[in-house]
Coordinates of C-alpha atoms and ligand atoms in Angstrom, one line a residue:
M748 CA -12.5 13.5 26.6
S749 CA -11.5 12.2 23.2
I750 CA -14.0 10.6 20.9
L751 CA -11.4 8.1 20.0
K752 CA -10.7 5.0 22.1
K753 CA -7.6 5.3 24.1
E754 CA -5.9 2.4 22.3
F755 CA -6.4 4.1 18.9
L756 CA -3.3 3.3 16.8
W757 CA -1.8 6.7 15.8
G758 CA 1.2 5.9 13.7
G759 CA 3.1 6.5 10.5
A760 CA 3.5 4.3 7.4
V761 CA 6.4 3.5 5.0
A762 CA 7.5 0.5 3.0
A763 CA 10.9 -1.2 3.2
H764 CA 12.1 -0.5 -0.4
Q765 CA 11.1 3.2 -0.1
I766 CA 13.3 3.9 3.0
E767 CA 15.8 1.2 3.7
G768 CA 18.4 1.3 0.9
G769 CA 21.2 -1.2 1.7
W770 CA 19.9 -3.0 -1.4
Q771 CA 22.7 -5.5 -1.3
A772 CA 23.5 -5.5 2.4
D773 CA 23.9 -8.7 4.4
G774 CA 22.9 -11.0 1.6
K775 CA 19.8 -9.2 0.3
G776 CA 18.7 -10.2 -3.1
M777 CA 17.5 -8.0 -6.0
S778 CA 13.8 -7.0 -5.8
V779 CA 11.5 -5.6 -8.4
A780 CA 11.9 -2.2 -6.8
D781 CA 15.7 -2.4 -7.4
V782 CA 15.3 -2.5 -11.2
M783 CA 13.0 0.5 -11.4
T784 CA 14.5 3.7 -12.6
A785 CA 13.7 7.2 -11.4
G786 CA 10.8 8.8 -13.3
S787 CA 9.1 12.2 -12.7
N788 CA 5.7 13.7 -12.6
H789 CA 5.2 13.1 -16.4
V790 CA 7.9 10.6 -17.1
P791 CA 7.1 7.0 -16.1
R792 CA 9.6 4.9 -14.2
R793 CA 11.1 2.1 -16.4
M794 CA 11.8 -1.5 -15.4
T795 CA 15.2 -2.6 -16.6
D796 CA 16.2 -6.2 -17.0
G797 CA 18.6 -6.3 -14.1
I798 CA 20.9 -3.4 -13.3
V799 CA 22.1 -1.2 -16.1
E800 CA 25.1 0.8 -15.1
E801 CA 24.4 4.3 -16.1
E802 CA 20.8 4.3 -14.8
N803 CA 19.5 6.0 -11.6
Y804 CA 17.8 3.5 -9.3
P805 CA 16.5 5.6 -6.3
N806 CA 15.6 2.6 -4.1
H807 CA 19.1 1.4 -3.9
Q808 CA 20.0 3.9 -1.3
A809 CA 16.5 5.3 -0.5
I810 CA 16.9 7.3 2.7
D811 CA 19.5 4.9 4.2
F812 CA 17.1 3.7 7.0
Y813 CA 18.9 0.4 7.0
V814 CA 21.8 2.1 8.6
R815 CA 20.1 5.0 10.4
Y816 CA 17.0 3.1 11.9
K817 CA 18.0 3.7 15.5
E818 CA 18.2 7.5 15.3
D819 CA 15.1 7.5 13.1
I820 CA 13.0 5.4 15.5
K821 CA 14.1 7.8 18.3
L822 CA 12.6 10.6 16.3
F823 CA 9.4 8.5 15.7
A824 CA 9.1 8.1 19.5
E825 CA 9.5 11.9 20.0
L826 CA 6.7 12.3 17.5
G827 CA 4.6 10.1 19.8
L828 CA 3.8 7.3 17.4
K829 CA 1.9 4.4 18.9
C830 CA 2.6 2.2 15.9
F831 CA 4.9 2.1 12.9
R832 CA 3.8 0.5 9.7
T833 CA 6.6 -0.8 7.5
S834 CA 7.1 -4.0 5.4
I835 CA 9.6 -6.8 5.5
A836 CA 11.7 -6.8 2.4
W837 CA 11.1 -10.3 1.0
T838 CA 14.6 -10.3 -0.6
R839 CA 16.3 -9.9 2.8
I840 CA 14.7 -13.1 4.0
F841 CA 14.6 -15.1 0.8
P842 CA 17.1 -13.3 -1.6
N843 CA 15.9 -15.1 -4.7
G844 CA 12.5 -16.1 -3.4
D845 CA 12.7 -19.9 -4.1
E846 CA 15.2 -20.9 -1.5
L847 CA 14.2 -23.4 1.2
E848 CA 16.1 -21.8 4.0
P849 CA 15.9 -18.1 5.0
N850 CA 18.8 -15.7 5.2
E851 CA 19.6 -15.3 8.9
A852 CA 21.2 -11.9 8.6
G853 CA 18.0 -10.5 7.1
L854 CA 15.8 -12.0 9.8
K855 CA 18.2 -10.5 12.4
F856 CA 17.8 -7.0 11.0
Y857 CA 14.0 -7.1 11.6
D858 CA 14.5 -8.5 15.1
Q859 CA 16.6 -5.5 15.9
L860 CA 14.2 -3.1 14.2
F861 CA 11.2 -4.4 16.0
D862 CA 13.1 -4.5 19.3
E863 CA 14.0 -0.9 18.8
C864 CA 10.3 0.0 18.2
L865 CA 9.1 -2.0 21.2
K866 CA 11.7 -0.3 23.4
Y867 CA 9.7 2.9 22.9
G868 CA 6.3 1.3 23.1
I869 CA 5.8 1.6 19.4
E870 CA 3.8 -1.3 18.0
P871 CA 5.1 -2.6 14.6
V872 CA 2.4 -3.0 11.9
I873 CA 3.8 -5.2 9.2
T874 CA 3.0 -5.6 5.5
L875 CA 4.4 -8.9 4.0
S876 CA 4.5 -7.9 0.4
H877 CA 4.7 -4.3 -0.5
F878 CA 5.9 -3.9 -4.1
E879 CA 9.2 -5.6 -3.5
M880 CA 9.1 -9.3 -4.5
P881 CA 12.3 -11.0 -5.6
Y882 CA 13.2 -10.1 -9.2
H883 CA 14.5 -13.7 -9.6
L884 CA 10.8 -14.9 -9.3
V885 CA 9.9 -12.6 -12.2
K886 CA 12.8 -13.8 -14.4
Q887 CA 12.5 -17.5 -13.5
Y888 CA 8.8 -18.0 -13.1
G889 CA 7.0 -15.0 -14.7
G890 CA 6.0 -13.6 -11.3
W891 CA 2.4 -14.2 -10.1
R892 CA 1.2 -15.6 -13.4
N893 CA 2.7 -18.8 -12.0
R894 CA 1.0 -20.9 -9.3
K895 CA 4.4 -21.7 -7.8
M896 CA 4.4 -18.2 -6.2
I897 CA 1.8 -19.4 -3.7
D898 CA 4.3 -21.7 -2.0
F899 CA 7.1 -19.2 -2.2
F900 CA 5.0 -16.5 -0.6
V901 CA 3.5 -18.8 2.1
R902 CA 7.0 -20.0 3.0
F903 CA 8.1 -16.4 3.4
A904 CA 5.0 -15.5 5.5
E905 CA 5.3 -18.6 7.7
V906 CA 9.0 -17.8 8.5
C907 CA 8.1 -14.2 9.4
F908 CA 5.1 -15.2 11.5
S909 CA 7.1 -17.8 13.5
R910 CA 10.1 -15.6 14.0
Y911 CA 8.3 -12.5 15.0
K912 CA 5.3 -14.0 16.8
D913 CA 6.0 -12.3 20.1
K914 CA 7.0 -9.0 18.6
V915 CA 4.4 -8.3 15.9
K916 CA 0.7 -8.5 16.4
Y917 CA -0.7 -6.6 13.4
W918 CA 0.0 -7.9 9.8
M919 CA -1.2 -7.3 6.3
T920 CA -0.6 -9.7 3.4
F921 CA -0.5 -7.8 0.0
N922 CA -0.2 -4.1 -0.2
E923 CA -2.8 -2.5 -2.4
I924 CA -3.6 -5.8 -4.1
N925 CA -6.2 -4.0 -6.3
N926 CA -3.8 -1.5 -7.9
Q927 CA -3.3 -3.9 -10.7
T928 CA -6.8 -3.1 -11.9
N929 CA -4.7 -0.6 -13.8
Y930 CA -3.3 -3.4 -16.0
Q931 CA -3.2 -1.3 -19.1
E932 CA -0.1 0.5 -17.8
D933 CA 3.1 -1.3 -16.9
I934 CA 3.9 -0.2 -13.4
A935 CA 1.1 -1.6 -11.2
P936 CA 1.2 -5.2 -12.6
F937 CA 4.9 -5.2 -12.2
T938 CA 5.0 -3.8 -8.6
N939 CA 2.0 -5.8 -7.4
S940 CA 2.7 -9.1 -9.1
G941 CA 6.0 -9.1 -11.0
L942 CA 4.1 -9.2 -14.3
K943 CA 5.8 -8.2 -17.6
F944 CA 3.7 -8.5 -20.7
T945 CA 4.7 -9.3 -24.3
E946 CA 2.9 -7.7 -27.3
G947 CA -0.5 -9.1 -27.8
E948 CA -0.9 -10.8 -24.5
E949 CA -4.3 -10.6 -22.8
R950 CA -3.2 -8.4 -19.9
E951 CA -6.6 -8.4 -18.2
K952 CA -6.8 -12.2 -18.0
I953 CA -3.3 -12.5 -16.7
M954 CA -4.0 -9.9 -14.0
Y955 CA -7.1 -11.9 -12.9
Q956 CA -5.0 -15.1 -12.7
A957 CA -2.2 -13.4 -10.8
A958 CA -4.7 -11.8 -8.4
H959 CA -6.3 -15.2 -7.8
Y960 CA -3.0 -16.8 -6.8
E961 CA -2.3 -13.9 -4.5
L962 CA -5.7 -14.2 -2.9
V963 CA -5.2 -17.9 -2.3
A964 CA -1.7 -17.2 -0.9
S965 CA -3.1 -14.6 1.3
A966 CA -5.8 -16.9 2.6
K967 CA -3.2 -19.6 3.3
A968 CA -1.0 -17.2 5.1
V969 CA -3.9 -16.0 7.3
E970 CA -4.8 -19.5 8.2
I971 CA -1.2 -20.4 9.1
G972 CA -0.7 -17.1 11.0
H973 CA -3.7 -17.7 13.2
A974 CA -2.4 -21.2 14.0
I975 CA 1.1 -19.8 14.9
N976 CA -0.4 -17.1 17.2
P977 CA -4.2 -16.9 17.6
S978 CA -3.9 -13.3 18.8
F979 CA -2.5 -12.1 15.5
E980 CA -4.7 -9.6 13.6
I981 CA -4.1 -10.1 9.9
G982 CA -5.7 -7.8 7.4
C983 CA -5.8 -7.2 3.7
M984 CA -4.7 -3.9 2.2
I985 CA -6.8 -2.2 -0.4
A986 CA -6.1 1.0 -2.4
M987 CA -9.3 2.7 -1.9
V988 CA -10.0 5.4 -4.5
P989 CA -13.8 5.8 -4.6
I990 CA -15.2 6.1 -8.1
Y991 CA -18.1 8.5 -8.2
P992 CA -20.7 8.8 -10.9
Y993 CA -20.0 12.0 -12.8
S994 CA -23.6 13.1 -12.6
C995 CA -27.0 11.8 -11.4
R996 CA -27.7 10.6 -14.9
P997 CA -28.8 7.0 -14.2
S998 CA -26.3 5.5 -16.7
D999 CA -23.5 7.4 -14.9
I1000 CA -24.6 5.8 -11.6
L1001 CA -24.5 2.4 -13.2
A1002 CA -21.2 3.0 -14.7
A1003 CA -19.8 4.0 -11.3
T1004 CA -21.4 0.9 -9.7
V1005 CA -19.7 -1.4 -12.2
A1006 CA -16.4 0.5 -11.9
M1007 CA -16.4 0.0 -8.1
Q1008 CA -17.1 -3.7 -8.5
R1009 CA -14.2 -4.1 -10.9
R1010 CA -11.8 -2.2 -8.6
Y1011 CA -12.9 -3.7 -5.3
W1012 CA -14.0 -7.3 -5.8
F1013 CA -10.6 -8.3 -4.2
T1014 CA -12.1 -7.1 -0.9
D1015 CA -15.0 -9.5 -1.2
V1016 CA -12.6 -12.4 -1.6
H1017 CA -10.4 -11.4 1.3
C1018 CA -13.3 -10.7 3.6
K1019 CA -16.0 -13.1 2.6
G1020 CA -13.8 -15.9 1.3
A1021 CA -15.5 -16.3 -2.1
Y1022 CA -15.8 -14.6 -5.4
P1023 CA -18.8 -12.3 -5.7
S1024 CA -21.4 -13.0 -8.3
Y1025 CA -20.6 -10.0 -10.5
I1026 CA -17.0 -11.1 -11.0
K1027 CA -18.0 -14.7 -11.7
S1028 CA -20.4 -13.6 -14.4
Y1029 CA -17.8 -11.1 -15.8
L1030 CA -15.1 -13.8 -16.1
D1031 CA -17.6 -16.1 -17.8
R1032 CA -18.7 -13.4 -20.2
K1033 CA -15.0 -12.7 -21.1
H1034 CA -14.3 -16.4 -21.5
F1035 CA -11.4 -16.1 -19.2
D1036 CA -10.6 -19.7 -18.5
L1037 CA -8.7 -19.3 -15.2
D1038 CA -6.9 -21.8 -13.1
I1039 CA -9.2 -21.7 -10.1
T1040 CA -9.6 -25.1 -8.4
S1041 CA -12.1 -26.3 -5.8
E1042 CA -9.2 -26.6 -3.4
D1043 CA -8.5 -23.0 -4.0
E1044 CA -12.1 -22.1 -3.3
A1045 CA -12.0 -24.1 0.0
Q1046 CA -8.8 -22.3 0.9
L1047 CA -10.3 -18.9 0.3
E1048 CA -13.0 -19.7 2.8
K1049 CA -10.6 -20.7 5.5
G1050 CA -8.4 -17.6 5.3
T1051 CA -10.6 -14.6 5.6
V1052 CA -9.0 -11.5 7.1
D1053 CA -9.5 -9.9 10.5
Y1054 CA -9.7 -6.3 9.4
I1055 CA -9.5 -4.1 6.3
G1056 CA -6.4 -2.0 6.0
F1057 CA -6.7 0.6 3.3
S1058 CA -5.0 3.6 1.7
Y1059 CA -6.9 6.7 0.9
Y1060 CA -5.4 9.6 -1.0
M1061 CA -8.0 10.7 -3.6
S1062 CA -11.2 9.9 -5.4
F1063 CA -12.0 9.4 -9.1
A1064 CA -15.1 10.0 -11.2
V1065 CA -16.5 8.1 -14.2
K1066 CA -19.1 8.8 -16.9
D1067 CA -21.1 6.4 -18.9
H1068 CA -19.3 6.1 -22.2
E1069 CA -22.2 4.7 -24.1
K1070 CA -20.7 1.3 -23.8
G1071 CA -24.1 -0.3 -23.3
P1072 CA -25.3 -2.5 -20.5
S1073 CA -22.1 -4.5 -20.0
Y1074 CA -20.1 -1.3 -19.3
D1075 CA -16.6 -2.8 -19.3
Y1076 CA -14.7 -0.4 -17.0
D1077 CA -11.3 0.6 -18.4
E1078 CA -9.3 2.3 -15.7
A1079 CA -6.7 3.8 -17.9
H1080 CA -9.3 5.6 -20.1
D1081 CA -12.6 6.0 -18.4
L1082 CA -11.8 8.4 -15.5
V1083 CA -12.9 12.0 -15.7
N1084 CA -12.0 15.0 -13.7
N1085 CA -14.3 15.9 -10.8
P1086 CA -15.1 19.6 -11.1
Y1087 CA -15.9 19.9 -7.4
V1088 CA -12.5 19.0 -6.0
E1089 CA -9.0 20.4 -6.3
S1090 CA -6.0 18.4 -7.4
S1091 CA -2.4 18.1 -6.1
E1092 CA 0.5 19.0 -8.4
W1093 CA 0.6 15.3 -9.3
G1094 CA -3.1 15.4 -10.4
W1095 CA -4.4 13.5 -7.3
Q1096 CA -7.9 14.8 -6.5
I1097 CA -8.1 15.9 -2.9
D1098 CA -11.4 14.9 -1.3
P1099 CA -11.7 14.6 2.5
D1100 CA -15.4 13.7 2.3
G1101 CA -14.4 10.8 0.1
L1102 CA -12.6 9.2 3.1
R1103 CA -15.9 9.1 5.1
Y1104 CA -17.7 7.9 2.0
A1105 CA -15.0 5.1 1.6
M1106 CA -15.3 4.1 5.2
N1107 CA -19.1 3.7 4.9
W1108 CA -18.7 1.8 1.7
F1109 CA -16.5 -0.8 3.4
N1110 CA -18.6 -0.9 6.5
D1111 CA -21.8 -1.4 4.7
R1112 CA -20.5 -4.4 2.9
Y1113 CA -18.1 -6.2 5.2
E1114 CA -18.7 -5.0 8.8
L1115 CA -15.1 -5.6 9.7
P1116 CA -12.9 -3.2 11.7
L1117 CA -11.1 -0.7 9.4
F1118 CA -7.5 0.6 9.6
I1119 CA -6.4 3.6 7.6
V1120 CA -2.9 2.6 6.9
E1121 CA -2.0 5.3 4.3
N1122 CA -3.2 8.9 3.8
G1123 CA -1.2 11.9 2.9
Y1124 CA -0.3 14.8 0.6
G1125 CA 2.6 14.5 -1.7
A1126 CA 4.0 18.0 -2.3
V1127 CA 7.2 19.9 -3.1
D1128 CA 8.6 21.4 0.1
V1129 CA 10.7 24.6 -0.2
P1130 CA 12.7 25.7 2.9
S1131 CA 11.9 29.3 4.1
K1132 CA 14.5 31.9 4.9
D1133 CA 14.8 30.5 8.3
G1134 CA 15.8 27.2 6.8
K1135 CA 12.7 25.4 8.0
I1136 CA 9.8 23.8 6.1
H1137 CA 6.5 25.5 6.9
D1138 CA 4.2 22.9 5.4
E1139 CA 0.8 24.3 6.3
Y1140 CA -0.7 22.8 3.1
R1141 CA 0.2 19.3 4.4
I1142 CA -1.3 20.1 7.8
A1143 CA -4.5 21.4 6.2
Y1144 CA -4.9 18.2 4.1
L1145 CA -4.3 15.9 7.1
R1146 CA -6.6 17.9 9.4
Q1147 CA -9.5 17.7 6.9
H1148 CA -9.0 14.0 6.5
I1149 CA -8.8 13.4 10.3
E1150 CA -12.0 15.4 10.7
A1151 CA -13.7 13.2 8.0
M1152 CA -12.5 10.1 9.8
K1153 CA -13.9 11.3 13.1
E1154 CA -17.2 12.0 11.5
A1155 CA -17.4 8.4 10.2
I1156 CA -16.7 7.3 13.8
V1157 CA -19.2 9.6 15.5
Y1158 CA -22.0 9.8 13.0
D1159 CA -21.7 6.5 11.2
G1160 CA -20.6 4.4 14.2
I1161 CA -17.7 2.8 12.3
E1162 CA -15.0 0.8 14.1
L1163 CA -11.6 2.2 13.2
M1164 CA -8.4 0.7 14.6
G1165 CA -6.0 3.4 13.7
Y1166 CA -4.6 6.0 11.3
T1167 CA -1.0 5.9 9.9
P1168 CA -0.2 8.7 7.5
W1169 CA 1.9 7.7 4.6
G1170 CA 5.6 8.7 4.2
F1171 CA 5.7 10.6 7.5
I1172 CA 9.4 10.6 7.0
D1173 CA 10.3 11.7 3.4
L1174 CA 10.9 8.7 1.1
V1175 CA 11.2 7.6 -2.5
S1176 CA 7.9 7.9 -4.3
A1177 CA 6.5 4.5 -5.5
G1178 CA 4.8 5.9 -8.5
T1179 CA 7.5 8.3 -9.8
G1180 CA 10.7 7.4 -8.0
E1181 CA 11.1 11.0 -7.0
M1182 CA 12.3 12.4 -3.7
K1183 CA 10.6 15.7 -4.3
K1184 CA 7.1 14.3 -4.0
R1185 CA 7.3 14.5 -0.2
Y1186 CA 4.8 13.4 2.3
G1187 CA 6.9 13.7 5.5
F1188 CA 6.7 15.4 8.8
I1189 CA 10.4 14.7 8.9
Y1190 CA 12.4 16.2 6.1
V1191 CA 15.2 14.2 4.5
D1192 CA 17.9 16.1 2.8
K1193 CA 18.2 14.4 -0.5
D1194 CA 17.2 15.3 -4.1
D1195 CA 16.0 13.5 -7.2
N1196 CA 19.5 13.0 -8.4
G1197 CA 20.6 11.4 -5.2
N1198 CA 22.5 14.4 -3.8
G1199 CA 22.1 15.6 -0.2
T1200 CA 23.4 15.0 3.3
L1201 CA 20.5 12.6 4.2
N1202 CA 20.1 14.7 7.4
R1203 CA 16.7 14.6 9.1
S1204 CA 14.9 17.7 10.3
K1205 CA 11.4 18.5 11.6
K1206 CA 8.8 20.3 9.5
D1207 CA 6.0 22.3 11.1
S1208 CA 3.8 19.2 10.5
F1209 CA 5.9 17.3 12.9
Y1210 CA 5.0 19.5 15.9
W1211 CA 1.4 19.6 14.7
F1212 CA 1.0 15.8 14.5
Q1213 CA 2.8 15.4 17.9
K1214 CA -0.1 17.5 19.4
V1215 CA -2.7 15.5 17.5
I1216 CA -1.4 12.3 19.0
A1217 CA -0.9 13.7 22.4
S1218 CA -4.6 14.9 22.5
N1219 CA -5.8 11.6 20.9
G1220 CA -7.1 13.5 17.9
E1221 CA -8.9 16.4 19.8
N1222 CA -6.3 19.1 19.1
L1223 CA -6.3 19.5 15.3
Ligands
P53_853 P1 3.4 7.7 -4.6 C1 -1.2 4.8 -6.8 C2 -2.5 5.2 -6.3 C3 -2.7 5.1 -4.9 C4 -1.7 4.7 -4.1 O1 2.2 7.0 -3.8 C5 -0.5 4.2 -4.6 C6 -0.2 4.3 -6.0 C7 1.1 3.9 -6.5 O2 1.8 5.0 -6.9 O3 0.5 3.7 -3.8 C8 0.5 3.8 -2.4 O4 4.6 7.3 -3.9 C9 1.6 2.8 -2.0 C10 2.9 3.5 -1.5 C11 3.1 4.8 -2.2 C12 1.9 5.7 -1.8 O5 0.7 5.1 -2.1 O6 3.3 7.3 -6.0 O7 1.1 1.9 -1.1 O8 3.9 2.6 -1.6 O9 4.3 5.4 -2.0 C13 2.0 7.1 -2.5 O10 3.1 9.2 -4.4

């Protein structure tokens, strides 16, 4: 007997821009992902203004899923997936983002994709906005700093909900909406919200404004979605990276408490439909005079989410920096290494217990069902002499995290809908644009320069995860 319920959604997660390619196929418009160059572990990706000829844009081809989706989904079925989390590329449906009518060819692609999943009994789990908003909206309107985005997004959401109402039950509005807490660096504000800053602009204030419009747009979408199909389950999606106090020094504990508030207040708005007191007082103290209307506040209340989808890869730690009682958390500078955990080659601190901690943190506050929609280990895979990938390091990572997740269910009584490991088929890294930061159980033959046959093959983790699903999580 498994400790997991029999409907537990074992799956795999990806995002459209990281797998599809076909960046101009069938009328697709240019997205923010299409203007991001390839970076590497220590070289950040750059955002060009449109396409520059000699640059390498890894998302243009990605892993060619747009062409190969039928063969790929057949492999997903062989793996035993109960669900498949992907996103709908906004630019396939509204190429520029501000059109009134959708692009039929784009809608048709997702009809075919979902039909193909359903044919094998694989439930689609769909993110509406996953780091791929139309670039035109950035150029023309300044991205989510502009209130007009709300209507553009809601129109996109409504078209998707109506078109796929009988094919898709599980939705999420904005992927990792809280990543932009890292507003000091360029990448998260751009991928989350299409924000580009000029010298001297108050980045933090702009981030709060953009996030507010997104939260209102999300709430509107949730309300409309429920009207279109009352059995929809619509969630938020939070990048959960718990921030621990570095020590038991009381001021370290307080620093971590404030840091957690600054990184996770988004969840309060999504789940409770209102801003928490600590953010209201922070915005006042900073004199951020934001455009938040009473209609917005009423809307937030009407569009609370059904579940909390979240990603979990790692944890952070923070020390009190003698900043005094206000302790203004600064994500780009305040984090310190945790001496008790190991790191991946990309510096991500591996911490399975942190997953159980995170699940409890959410459950204590919101008492909503949880859905782990990303978890995984990005690593370089080197084929052995037999030509195969023996990725026992990836299996070890996932096994430990699944164990932690089961502990949270058994010992803490937490309601968990499912578990979809990230990048279960190798894909383009969001953070670095690399292929070699691989998460997959399915290997894709392509390197960072875009060379390779794009052939798919099974790693050891494929056979392992197949057994995990078949035993409903008992056989780890
Ligand atoms: P990559 C930062 C921190 C946590 C999750 O990331 C993050 C990021 C952004 O890099 O993103 C999520 O590819 C995201 C996926 C992404 C995945 O984690 O940088 O939802 O799109 O690919 C892994 O290794």
